[in-house]
PDB file of N, CA and C in Angstrom:
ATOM      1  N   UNK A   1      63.001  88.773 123.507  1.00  0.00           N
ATOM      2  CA  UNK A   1      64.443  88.805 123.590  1.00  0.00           C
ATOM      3  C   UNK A   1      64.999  89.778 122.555  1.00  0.00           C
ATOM      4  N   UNK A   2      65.989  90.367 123.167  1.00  0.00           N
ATOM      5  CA  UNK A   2      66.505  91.447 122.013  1.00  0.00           C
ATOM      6  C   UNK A   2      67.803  90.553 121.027  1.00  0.00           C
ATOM      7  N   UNK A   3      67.340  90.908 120.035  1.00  0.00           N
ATOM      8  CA  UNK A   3      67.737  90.734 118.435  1.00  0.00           C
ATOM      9  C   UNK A   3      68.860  91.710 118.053  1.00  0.00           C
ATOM     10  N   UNK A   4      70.088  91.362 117.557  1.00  0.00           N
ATOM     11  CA  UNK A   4      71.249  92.577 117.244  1.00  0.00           C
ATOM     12  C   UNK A   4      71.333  92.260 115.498  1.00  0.00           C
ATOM     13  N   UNK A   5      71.278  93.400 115.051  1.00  0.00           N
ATOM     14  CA  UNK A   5      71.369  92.804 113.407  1.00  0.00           C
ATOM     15  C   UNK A   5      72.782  92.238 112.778  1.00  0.00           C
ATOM     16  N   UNK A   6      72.598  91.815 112.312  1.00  0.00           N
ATOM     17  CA  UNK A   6      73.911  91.249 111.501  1.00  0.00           C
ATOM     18  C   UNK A   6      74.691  92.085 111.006  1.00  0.00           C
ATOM     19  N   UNK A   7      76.149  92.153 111.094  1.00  0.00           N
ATOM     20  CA  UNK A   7      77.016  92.869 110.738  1.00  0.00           C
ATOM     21  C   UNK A   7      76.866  93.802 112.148  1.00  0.00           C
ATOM     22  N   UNK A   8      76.228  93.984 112.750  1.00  0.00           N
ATOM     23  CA  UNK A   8      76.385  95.748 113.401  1.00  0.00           C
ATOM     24  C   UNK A   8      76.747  95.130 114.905  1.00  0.00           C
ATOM     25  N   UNK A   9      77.643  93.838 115.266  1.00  0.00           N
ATOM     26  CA  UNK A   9      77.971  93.471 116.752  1.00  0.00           C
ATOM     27  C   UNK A   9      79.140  94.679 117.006  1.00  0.00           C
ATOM     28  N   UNK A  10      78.538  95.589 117.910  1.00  0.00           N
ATOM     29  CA  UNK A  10      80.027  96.197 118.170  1.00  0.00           C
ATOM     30  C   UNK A  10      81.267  95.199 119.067  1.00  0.00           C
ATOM     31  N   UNK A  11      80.779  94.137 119.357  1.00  0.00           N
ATOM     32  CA  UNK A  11      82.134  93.200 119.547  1.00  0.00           C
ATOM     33  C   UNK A  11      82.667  92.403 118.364  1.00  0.00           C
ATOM     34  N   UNK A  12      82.628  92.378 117.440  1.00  0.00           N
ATOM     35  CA  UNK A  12      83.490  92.336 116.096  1.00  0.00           C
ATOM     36  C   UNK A  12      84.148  93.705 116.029  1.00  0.00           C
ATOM     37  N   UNK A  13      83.496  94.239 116.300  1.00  0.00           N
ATOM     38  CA  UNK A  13      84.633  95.540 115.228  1.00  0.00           C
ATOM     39  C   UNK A  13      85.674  95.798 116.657  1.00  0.00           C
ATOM     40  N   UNK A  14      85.244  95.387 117.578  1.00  0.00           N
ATOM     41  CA  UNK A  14      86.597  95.764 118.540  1.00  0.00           C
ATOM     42  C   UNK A  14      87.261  94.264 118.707  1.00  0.00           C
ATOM     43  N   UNK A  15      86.996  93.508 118.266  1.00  0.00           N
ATOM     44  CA  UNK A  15      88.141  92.107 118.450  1.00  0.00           C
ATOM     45  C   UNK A  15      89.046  92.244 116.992  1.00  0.00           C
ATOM     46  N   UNK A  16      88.106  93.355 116.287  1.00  0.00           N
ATOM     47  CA  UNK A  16      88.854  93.021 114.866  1.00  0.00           C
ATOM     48  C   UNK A  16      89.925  94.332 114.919  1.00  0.00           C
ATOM     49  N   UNK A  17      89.535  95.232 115.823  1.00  0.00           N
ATOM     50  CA  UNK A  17      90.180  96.742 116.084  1.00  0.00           C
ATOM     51  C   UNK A  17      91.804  95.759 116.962  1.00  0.00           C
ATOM     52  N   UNK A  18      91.420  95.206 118.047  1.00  0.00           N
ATOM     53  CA  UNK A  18      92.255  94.667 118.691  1.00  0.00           C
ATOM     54  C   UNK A  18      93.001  93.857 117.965  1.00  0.00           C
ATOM     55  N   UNK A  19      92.698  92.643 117.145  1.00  0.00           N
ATOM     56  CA  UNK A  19      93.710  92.156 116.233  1.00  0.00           C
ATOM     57  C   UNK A  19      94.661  92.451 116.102  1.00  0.00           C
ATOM     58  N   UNK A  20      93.918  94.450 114.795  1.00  0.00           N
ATOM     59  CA  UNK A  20      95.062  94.915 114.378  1.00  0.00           C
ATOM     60  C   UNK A  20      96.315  95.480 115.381  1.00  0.00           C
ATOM     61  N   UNK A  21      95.833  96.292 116.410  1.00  0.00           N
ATOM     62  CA  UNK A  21      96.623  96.723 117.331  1.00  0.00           C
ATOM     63  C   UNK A  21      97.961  95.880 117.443  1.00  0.00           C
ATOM     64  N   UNK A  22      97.085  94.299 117.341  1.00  0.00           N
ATOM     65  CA  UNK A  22      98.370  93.087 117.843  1.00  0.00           C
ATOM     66  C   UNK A  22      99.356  92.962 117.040  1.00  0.00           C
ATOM     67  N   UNK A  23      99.064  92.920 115.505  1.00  0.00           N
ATOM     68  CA  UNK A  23      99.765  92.962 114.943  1.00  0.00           C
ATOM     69  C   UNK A  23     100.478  93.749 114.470  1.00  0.00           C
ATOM     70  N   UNK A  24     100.386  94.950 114.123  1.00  0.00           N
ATOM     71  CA  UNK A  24     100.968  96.321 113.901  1.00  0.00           C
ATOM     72  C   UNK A  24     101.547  96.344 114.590  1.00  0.00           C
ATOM     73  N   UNK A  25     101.426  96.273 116.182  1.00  0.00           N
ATOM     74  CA  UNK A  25     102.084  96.736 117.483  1.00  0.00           C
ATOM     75  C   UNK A  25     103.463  95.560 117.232  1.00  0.00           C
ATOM     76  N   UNK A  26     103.488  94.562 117.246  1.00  0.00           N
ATOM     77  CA  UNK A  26     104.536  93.442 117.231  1.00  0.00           C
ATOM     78  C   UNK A  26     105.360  93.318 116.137  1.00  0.00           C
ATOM     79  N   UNK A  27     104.569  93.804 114.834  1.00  0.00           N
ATOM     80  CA  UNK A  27     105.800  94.045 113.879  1.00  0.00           C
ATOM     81  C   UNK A  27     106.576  95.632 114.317  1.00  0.00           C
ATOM     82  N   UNK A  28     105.868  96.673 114.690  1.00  0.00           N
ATOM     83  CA  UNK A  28     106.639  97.618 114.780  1.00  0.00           C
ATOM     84  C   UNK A  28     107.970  97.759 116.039  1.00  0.00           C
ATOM     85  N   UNK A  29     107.104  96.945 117.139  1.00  0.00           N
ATOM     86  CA  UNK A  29     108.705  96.467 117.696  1.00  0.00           C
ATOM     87  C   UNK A  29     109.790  95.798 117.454  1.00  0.00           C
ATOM     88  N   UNK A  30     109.383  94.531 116.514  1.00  0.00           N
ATOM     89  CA  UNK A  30     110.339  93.633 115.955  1.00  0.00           C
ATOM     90  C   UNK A  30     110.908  94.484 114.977  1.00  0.00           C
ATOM     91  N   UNK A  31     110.664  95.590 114.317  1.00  0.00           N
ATOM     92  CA  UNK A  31     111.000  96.528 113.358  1.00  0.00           C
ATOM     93  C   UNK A  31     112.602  97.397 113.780  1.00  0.00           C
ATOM     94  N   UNK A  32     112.061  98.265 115.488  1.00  0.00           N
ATOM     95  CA  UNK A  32     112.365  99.186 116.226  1.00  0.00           C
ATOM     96  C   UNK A  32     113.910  98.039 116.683  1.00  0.00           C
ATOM     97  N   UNK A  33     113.196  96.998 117.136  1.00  0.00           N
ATOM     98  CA  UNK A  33     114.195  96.398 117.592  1.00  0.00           C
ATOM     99  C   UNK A  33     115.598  96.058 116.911  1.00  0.00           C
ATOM    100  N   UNK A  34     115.386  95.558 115.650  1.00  0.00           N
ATOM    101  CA  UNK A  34     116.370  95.328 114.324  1.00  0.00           C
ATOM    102  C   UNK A  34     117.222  96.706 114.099  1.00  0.00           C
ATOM    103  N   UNK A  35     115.990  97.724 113.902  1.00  0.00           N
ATOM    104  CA  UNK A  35     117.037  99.123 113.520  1.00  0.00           C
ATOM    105  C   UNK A  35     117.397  99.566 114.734  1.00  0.00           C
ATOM    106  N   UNK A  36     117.600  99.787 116.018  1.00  0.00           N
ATOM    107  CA  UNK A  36     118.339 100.127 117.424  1.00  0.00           C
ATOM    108  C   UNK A  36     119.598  99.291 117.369  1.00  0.00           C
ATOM    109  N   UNK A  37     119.077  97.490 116.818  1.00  0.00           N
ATOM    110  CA  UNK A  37     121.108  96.488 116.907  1.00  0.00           C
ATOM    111  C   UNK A  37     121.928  97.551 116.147  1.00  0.00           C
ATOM    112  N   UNK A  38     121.268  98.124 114.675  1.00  0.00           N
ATOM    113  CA  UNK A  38     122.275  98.559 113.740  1.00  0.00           C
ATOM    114  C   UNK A  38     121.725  98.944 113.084  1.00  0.00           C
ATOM    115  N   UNK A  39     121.869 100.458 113.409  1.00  0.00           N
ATOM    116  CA  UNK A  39     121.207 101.774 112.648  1.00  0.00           C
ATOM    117  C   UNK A  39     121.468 101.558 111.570  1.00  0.00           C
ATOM    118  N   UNK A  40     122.835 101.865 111.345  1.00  0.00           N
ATOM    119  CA  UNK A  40     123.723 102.545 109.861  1.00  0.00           C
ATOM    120  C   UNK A  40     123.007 101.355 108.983  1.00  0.00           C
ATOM    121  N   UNK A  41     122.783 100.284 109.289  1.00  0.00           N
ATOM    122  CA  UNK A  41     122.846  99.176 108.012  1.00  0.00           C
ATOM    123  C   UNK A  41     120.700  98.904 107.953  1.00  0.00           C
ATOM    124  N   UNK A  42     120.008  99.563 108.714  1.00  0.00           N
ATOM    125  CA  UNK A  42     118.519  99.890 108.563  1.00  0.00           C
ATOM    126  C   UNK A  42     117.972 100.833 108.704  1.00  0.00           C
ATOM    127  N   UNK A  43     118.709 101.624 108.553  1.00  0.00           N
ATOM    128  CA  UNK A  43     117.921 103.182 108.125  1.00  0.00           C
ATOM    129  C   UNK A  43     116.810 103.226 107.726  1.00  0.00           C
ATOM    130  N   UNK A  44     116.804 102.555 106.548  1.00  0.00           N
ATOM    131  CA  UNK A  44     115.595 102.621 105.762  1.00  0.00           C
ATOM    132  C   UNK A  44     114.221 102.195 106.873  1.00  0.00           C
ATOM    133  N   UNK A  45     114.197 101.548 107.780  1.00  0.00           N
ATOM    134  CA  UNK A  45     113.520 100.899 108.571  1.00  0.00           C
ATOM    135  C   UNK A  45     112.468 102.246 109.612  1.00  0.00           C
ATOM    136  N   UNK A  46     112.907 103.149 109.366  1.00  0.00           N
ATOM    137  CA  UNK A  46     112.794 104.518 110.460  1.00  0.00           C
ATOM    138  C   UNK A  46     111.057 104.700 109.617  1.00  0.00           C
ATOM    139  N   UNK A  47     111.527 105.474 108.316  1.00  0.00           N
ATOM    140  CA  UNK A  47     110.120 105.852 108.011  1.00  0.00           C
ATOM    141  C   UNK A  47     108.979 104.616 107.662  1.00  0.00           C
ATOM    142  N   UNK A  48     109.666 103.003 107.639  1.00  0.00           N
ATOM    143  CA  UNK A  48     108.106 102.428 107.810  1.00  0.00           C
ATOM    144  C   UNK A  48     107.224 102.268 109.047  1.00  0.00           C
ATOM    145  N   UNK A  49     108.794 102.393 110.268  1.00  0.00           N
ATOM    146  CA  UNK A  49     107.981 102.414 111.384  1.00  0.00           C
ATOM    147  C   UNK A  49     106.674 103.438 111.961  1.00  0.00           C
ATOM    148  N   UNK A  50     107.338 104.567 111.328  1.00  0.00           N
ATOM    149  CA  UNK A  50     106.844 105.643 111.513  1.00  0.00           C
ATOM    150  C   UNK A  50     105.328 105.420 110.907  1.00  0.00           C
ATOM    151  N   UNK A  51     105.639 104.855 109.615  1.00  0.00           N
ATOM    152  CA  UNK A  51     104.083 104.625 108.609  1.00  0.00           C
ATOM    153  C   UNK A  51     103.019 103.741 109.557  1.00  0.00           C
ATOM    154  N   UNK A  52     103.727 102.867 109.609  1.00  0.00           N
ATOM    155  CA  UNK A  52     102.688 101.914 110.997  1.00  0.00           C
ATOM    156  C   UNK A  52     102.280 102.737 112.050  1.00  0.00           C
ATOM    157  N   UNK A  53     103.186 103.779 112.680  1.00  0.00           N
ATOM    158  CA  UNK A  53     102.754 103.829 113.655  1.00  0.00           C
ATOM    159  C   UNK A  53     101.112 105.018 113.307  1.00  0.00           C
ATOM    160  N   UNK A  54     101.364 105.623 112.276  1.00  0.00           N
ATOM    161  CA  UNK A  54     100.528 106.642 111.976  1.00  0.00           C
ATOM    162  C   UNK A  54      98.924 106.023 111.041  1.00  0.00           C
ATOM    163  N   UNK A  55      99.733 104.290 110.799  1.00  0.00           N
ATOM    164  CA  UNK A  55      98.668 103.786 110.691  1.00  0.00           C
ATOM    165  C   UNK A  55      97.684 103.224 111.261  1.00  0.00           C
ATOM    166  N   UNK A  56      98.709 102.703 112.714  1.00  0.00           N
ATOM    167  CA  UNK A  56      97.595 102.418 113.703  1.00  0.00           C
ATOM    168  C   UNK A  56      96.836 103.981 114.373  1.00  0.00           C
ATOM    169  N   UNK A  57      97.726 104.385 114.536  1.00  0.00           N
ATOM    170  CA  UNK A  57      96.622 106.003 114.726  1.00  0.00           C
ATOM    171  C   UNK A  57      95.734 106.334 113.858  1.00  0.00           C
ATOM    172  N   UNK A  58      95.658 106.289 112.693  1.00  0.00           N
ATOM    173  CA  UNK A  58      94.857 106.583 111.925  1.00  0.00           C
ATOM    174  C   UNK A  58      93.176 105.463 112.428  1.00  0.00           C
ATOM    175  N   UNK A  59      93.870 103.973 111.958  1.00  0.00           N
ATOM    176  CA  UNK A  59      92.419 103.291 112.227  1.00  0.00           C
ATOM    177  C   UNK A  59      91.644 103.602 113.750  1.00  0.00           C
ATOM    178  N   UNK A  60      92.703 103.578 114.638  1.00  0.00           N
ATOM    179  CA  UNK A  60      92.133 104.444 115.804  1.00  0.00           C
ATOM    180  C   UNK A  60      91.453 105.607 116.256  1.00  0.00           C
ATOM    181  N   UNK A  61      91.711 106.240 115.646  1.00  0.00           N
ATOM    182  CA  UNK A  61      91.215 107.442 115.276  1.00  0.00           C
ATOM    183  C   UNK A  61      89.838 107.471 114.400  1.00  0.00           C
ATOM    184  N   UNK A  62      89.690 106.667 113.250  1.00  0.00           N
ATOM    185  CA  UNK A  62      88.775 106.629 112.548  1.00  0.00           C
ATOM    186  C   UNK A  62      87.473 105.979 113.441  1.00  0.00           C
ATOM    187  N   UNK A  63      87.873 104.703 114.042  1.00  0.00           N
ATOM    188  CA  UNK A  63      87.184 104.046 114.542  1.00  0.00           C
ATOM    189  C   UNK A  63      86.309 104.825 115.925  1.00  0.00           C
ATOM    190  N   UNK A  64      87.099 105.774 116.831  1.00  0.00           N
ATOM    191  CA  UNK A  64      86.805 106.068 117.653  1.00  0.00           C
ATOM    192  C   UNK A  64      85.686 106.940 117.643  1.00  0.00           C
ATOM    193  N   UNK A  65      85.925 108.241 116.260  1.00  0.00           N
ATOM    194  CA  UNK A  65      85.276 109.141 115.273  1.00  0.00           C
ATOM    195  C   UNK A  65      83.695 108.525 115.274  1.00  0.00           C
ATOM    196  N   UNK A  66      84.071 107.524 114.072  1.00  0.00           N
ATOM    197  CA  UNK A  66      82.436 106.311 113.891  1.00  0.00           C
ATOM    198  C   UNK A  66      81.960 105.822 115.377  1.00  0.00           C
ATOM    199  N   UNK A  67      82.642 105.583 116.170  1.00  0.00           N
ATOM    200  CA  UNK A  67      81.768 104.904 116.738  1.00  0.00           C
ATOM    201  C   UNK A  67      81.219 105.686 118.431  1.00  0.00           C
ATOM    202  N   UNK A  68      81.851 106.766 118.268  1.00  0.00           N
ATOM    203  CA  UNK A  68      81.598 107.805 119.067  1.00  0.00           C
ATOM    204  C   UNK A  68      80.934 109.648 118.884  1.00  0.00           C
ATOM    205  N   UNK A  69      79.445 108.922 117.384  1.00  0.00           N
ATOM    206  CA  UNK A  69      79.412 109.790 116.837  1.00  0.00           C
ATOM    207  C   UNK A  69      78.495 110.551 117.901  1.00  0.00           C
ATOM    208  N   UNK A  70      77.837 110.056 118.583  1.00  0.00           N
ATOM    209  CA  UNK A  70      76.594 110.544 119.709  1.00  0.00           C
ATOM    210  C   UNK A  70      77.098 111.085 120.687  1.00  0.00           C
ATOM    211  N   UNK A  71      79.006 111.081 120.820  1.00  0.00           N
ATOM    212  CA  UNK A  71      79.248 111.711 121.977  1.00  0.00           C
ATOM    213  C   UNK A  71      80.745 112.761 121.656  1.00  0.00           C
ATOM    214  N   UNK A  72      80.176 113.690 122.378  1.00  0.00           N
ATOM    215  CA  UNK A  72      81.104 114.738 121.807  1.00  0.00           C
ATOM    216  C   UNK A  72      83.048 114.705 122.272  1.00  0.00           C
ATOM    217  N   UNK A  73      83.101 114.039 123.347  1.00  0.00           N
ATOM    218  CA  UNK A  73      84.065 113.562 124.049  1.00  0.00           C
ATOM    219  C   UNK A  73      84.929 112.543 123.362  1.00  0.00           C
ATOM    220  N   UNK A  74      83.939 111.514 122.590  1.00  0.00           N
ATOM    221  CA  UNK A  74      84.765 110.196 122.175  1.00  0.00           C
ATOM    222  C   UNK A  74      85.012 111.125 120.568  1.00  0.00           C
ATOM    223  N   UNK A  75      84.222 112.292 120.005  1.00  0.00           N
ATOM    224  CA  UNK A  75      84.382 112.834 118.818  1.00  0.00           C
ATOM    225  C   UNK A  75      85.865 113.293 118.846  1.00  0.00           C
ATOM    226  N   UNK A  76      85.690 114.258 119.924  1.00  0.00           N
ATOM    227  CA  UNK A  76      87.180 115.202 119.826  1.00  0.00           C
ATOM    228  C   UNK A  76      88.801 114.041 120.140  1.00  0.00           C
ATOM    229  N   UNK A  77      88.299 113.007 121.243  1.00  0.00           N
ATOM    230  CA  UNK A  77      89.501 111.798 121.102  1.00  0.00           C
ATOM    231  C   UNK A  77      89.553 111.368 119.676  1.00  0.00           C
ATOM    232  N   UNK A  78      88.652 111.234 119.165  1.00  0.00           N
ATOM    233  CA  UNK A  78      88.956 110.667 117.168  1.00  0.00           C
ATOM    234  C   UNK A  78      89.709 111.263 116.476  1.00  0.00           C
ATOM    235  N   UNK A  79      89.446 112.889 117.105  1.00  0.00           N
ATOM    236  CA  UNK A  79      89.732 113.867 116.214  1.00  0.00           C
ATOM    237  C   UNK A  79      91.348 113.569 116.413  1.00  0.00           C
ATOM    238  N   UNK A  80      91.393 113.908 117.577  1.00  0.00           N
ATOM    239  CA  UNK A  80      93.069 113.832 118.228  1.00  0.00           C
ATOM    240  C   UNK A  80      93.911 113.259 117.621  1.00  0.00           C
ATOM    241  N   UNK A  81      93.531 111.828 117.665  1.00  0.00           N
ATOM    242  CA  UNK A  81      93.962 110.441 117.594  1.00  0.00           C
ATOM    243  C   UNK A  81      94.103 110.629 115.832  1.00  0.00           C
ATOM    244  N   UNK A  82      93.247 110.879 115.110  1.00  0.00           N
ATOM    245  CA  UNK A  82      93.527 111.391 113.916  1.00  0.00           C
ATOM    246  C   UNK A  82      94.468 112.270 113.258  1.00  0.00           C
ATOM    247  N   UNK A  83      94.843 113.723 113.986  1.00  0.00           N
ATOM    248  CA  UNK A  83      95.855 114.255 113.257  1.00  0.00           C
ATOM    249  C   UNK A  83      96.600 114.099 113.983  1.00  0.00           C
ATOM    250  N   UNK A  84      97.331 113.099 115.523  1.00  0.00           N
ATOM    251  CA  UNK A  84      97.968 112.568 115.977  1.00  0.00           C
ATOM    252  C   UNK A  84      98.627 111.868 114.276  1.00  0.00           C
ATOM    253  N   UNK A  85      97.776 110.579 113.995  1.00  0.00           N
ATOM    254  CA  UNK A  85      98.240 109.851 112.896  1.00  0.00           C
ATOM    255  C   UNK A  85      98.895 110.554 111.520  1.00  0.00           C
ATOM    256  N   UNK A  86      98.169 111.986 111.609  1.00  0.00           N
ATOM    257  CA  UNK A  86      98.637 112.586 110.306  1.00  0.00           C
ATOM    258  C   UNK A  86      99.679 113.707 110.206  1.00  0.00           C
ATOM    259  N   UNK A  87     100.294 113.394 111.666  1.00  0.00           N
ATOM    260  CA  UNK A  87     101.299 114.145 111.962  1.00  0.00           C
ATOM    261  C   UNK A  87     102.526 113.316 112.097  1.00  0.00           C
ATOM    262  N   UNK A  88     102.379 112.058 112.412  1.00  0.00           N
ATOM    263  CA  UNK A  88     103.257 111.027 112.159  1.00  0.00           C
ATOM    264  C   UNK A  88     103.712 110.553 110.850  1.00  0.00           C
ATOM    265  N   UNK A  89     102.239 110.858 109.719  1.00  0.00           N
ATOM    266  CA  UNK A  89     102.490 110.256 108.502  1.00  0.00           C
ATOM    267  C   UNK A  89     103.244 111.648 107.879  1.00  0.00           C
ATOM    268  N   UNK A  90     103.449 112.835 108.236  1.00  0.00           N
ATOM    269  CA  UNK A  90     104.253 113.718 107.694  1.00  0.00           C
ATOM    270  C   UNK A  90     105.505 113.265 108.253  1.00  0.00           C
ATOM    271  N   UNK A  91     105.563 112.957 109.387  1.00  0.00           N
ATOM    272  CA  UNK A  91     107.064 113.018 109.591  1.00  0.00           C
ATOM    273  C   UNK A  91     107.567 111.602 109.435  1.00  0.00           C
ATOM    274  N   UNK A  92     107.185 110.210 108.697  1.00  0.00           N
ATOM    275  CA  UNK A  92     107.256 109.398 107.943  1.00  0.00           C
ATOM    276  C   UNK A  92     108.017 109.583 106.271  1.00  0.00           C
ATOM    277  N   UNK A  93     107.028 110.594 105.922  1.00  0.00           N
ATOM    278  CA  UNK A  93     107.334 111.636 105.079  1.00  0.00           C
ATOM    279  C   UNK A  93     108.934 111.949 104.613  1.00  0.00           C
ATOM    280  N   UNK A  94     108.720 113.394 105.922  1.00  0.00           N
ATOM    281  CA  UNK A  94     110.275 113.755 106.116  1.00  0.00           C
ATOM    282  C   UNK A  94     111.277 112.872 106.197  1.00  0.00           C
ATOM    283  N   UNK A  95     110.822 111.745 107.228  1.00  0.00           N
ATOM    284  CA  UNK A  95     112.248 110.621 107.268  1.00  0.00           C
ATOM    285  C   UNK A  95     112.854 110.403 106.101  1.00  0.00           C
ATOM    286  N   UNK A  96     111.327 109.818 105.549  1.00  0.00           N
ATOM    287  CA  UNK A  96     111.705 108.903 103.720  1.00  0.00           C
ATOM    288  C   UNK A  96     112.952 110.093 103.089  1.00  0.00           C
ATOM    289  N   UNK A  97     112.316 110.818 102.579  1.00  0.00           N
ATOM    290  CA  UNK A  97     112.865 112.033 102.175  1.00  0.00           C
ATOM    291  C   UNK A  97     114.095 112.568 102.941  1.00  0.00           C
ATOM    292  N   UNK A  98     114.435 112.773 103.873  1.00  0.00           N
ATOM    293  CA  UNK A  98     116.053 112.878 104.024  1.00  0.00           C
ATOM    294  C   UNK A  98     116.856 111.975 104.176  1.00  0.00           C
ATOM    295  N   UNK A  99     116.357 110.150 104.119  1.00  0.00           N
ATOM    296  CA  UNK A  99     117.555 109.023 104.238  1.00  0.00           C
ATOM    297  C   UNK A  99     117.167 109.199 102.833  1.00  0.00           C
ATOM    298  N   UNK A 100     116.815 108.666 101.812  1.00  0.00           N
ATOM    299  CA  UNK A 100     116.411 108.617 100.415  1.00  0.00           C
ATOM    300  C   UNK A 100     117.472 109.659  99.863  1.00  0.00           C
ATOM    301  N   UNK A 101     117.498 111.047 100.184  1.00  0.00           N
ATOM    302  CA  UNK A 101     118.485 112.020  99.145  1.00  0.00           C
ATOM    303  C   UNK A 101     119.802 112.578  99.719  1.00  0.00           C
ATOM    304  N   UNK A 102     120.229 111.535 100.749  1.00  0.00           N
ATOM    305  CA  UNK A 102     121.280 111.816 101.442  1.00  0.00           C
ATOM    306  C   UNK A 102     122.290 111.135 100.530  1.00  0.00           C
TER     307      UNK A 102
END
C-alpha cells in the first residue's frame, strides 16, 4: 500500500489554501460593502482592500509557483498571479498615499 509522508498531503495545503481564500474573500466584501454605503466617511478602507486583495494574489501565486514546479504552464500562471498581486500592492500603495496627504 502506498505510504504519503507526513506533512507533504497536497490536500492540506489546498483546504488550508481554500480557508484562506474564505476568509480574505468575506472580509474584503464586508470591507467593499461598508465603503460603497459611505465613501466620504471610509476612505481609508480603499487601500486595505486593495492590500487583501494583493494578498490573496500573492499566496496564490506563490502557491501555484511551488506547487507547479514540474510544469511550465502552472509556472508562468504563478508567475502571473504573482505580479498580478504586486501590481495591486503598488496601487494599495498609491491609494494609501493620496487619501493620507490630501
Amino acid at each position: 500500500m502506498y505510504l504519503q509522508e507526513k506533512g507533504k498531503n497536497p490536500r492540506s495545503s489546498a483546504m488550508l489554501l481554500d480557508g484562506i481564500h474564505i476568509i480574505i474573500g468575506l472580509v474584503i466584501v464586508v470591507l467593499a460593502v461598508l465603503t460603497f454605503l459611505n465613501p466620504e466617511d471610509h476612505m481609508l478602507m480603499f487601500p486595505l482592500i486593495f492590500f487583501l486583495a494583493s494578498c490573496l494574489n500573492l499566496i496564490n501565486g506563490g502557491h501555484r509557483l511551488y506547487a507547479g514546479r514540474r510544469e511550465k504552464k502552472r509556472r508562468f500562471q504563478g508567475l502571473g498571479t504573482l505580479l498580478l498581486g504586486i501590481a495591486l500592492m503598488v496601487l494599495a500603495a498609491i491609494s494609501a498615499i493620496s487619501i493620507w496627504w490630501r
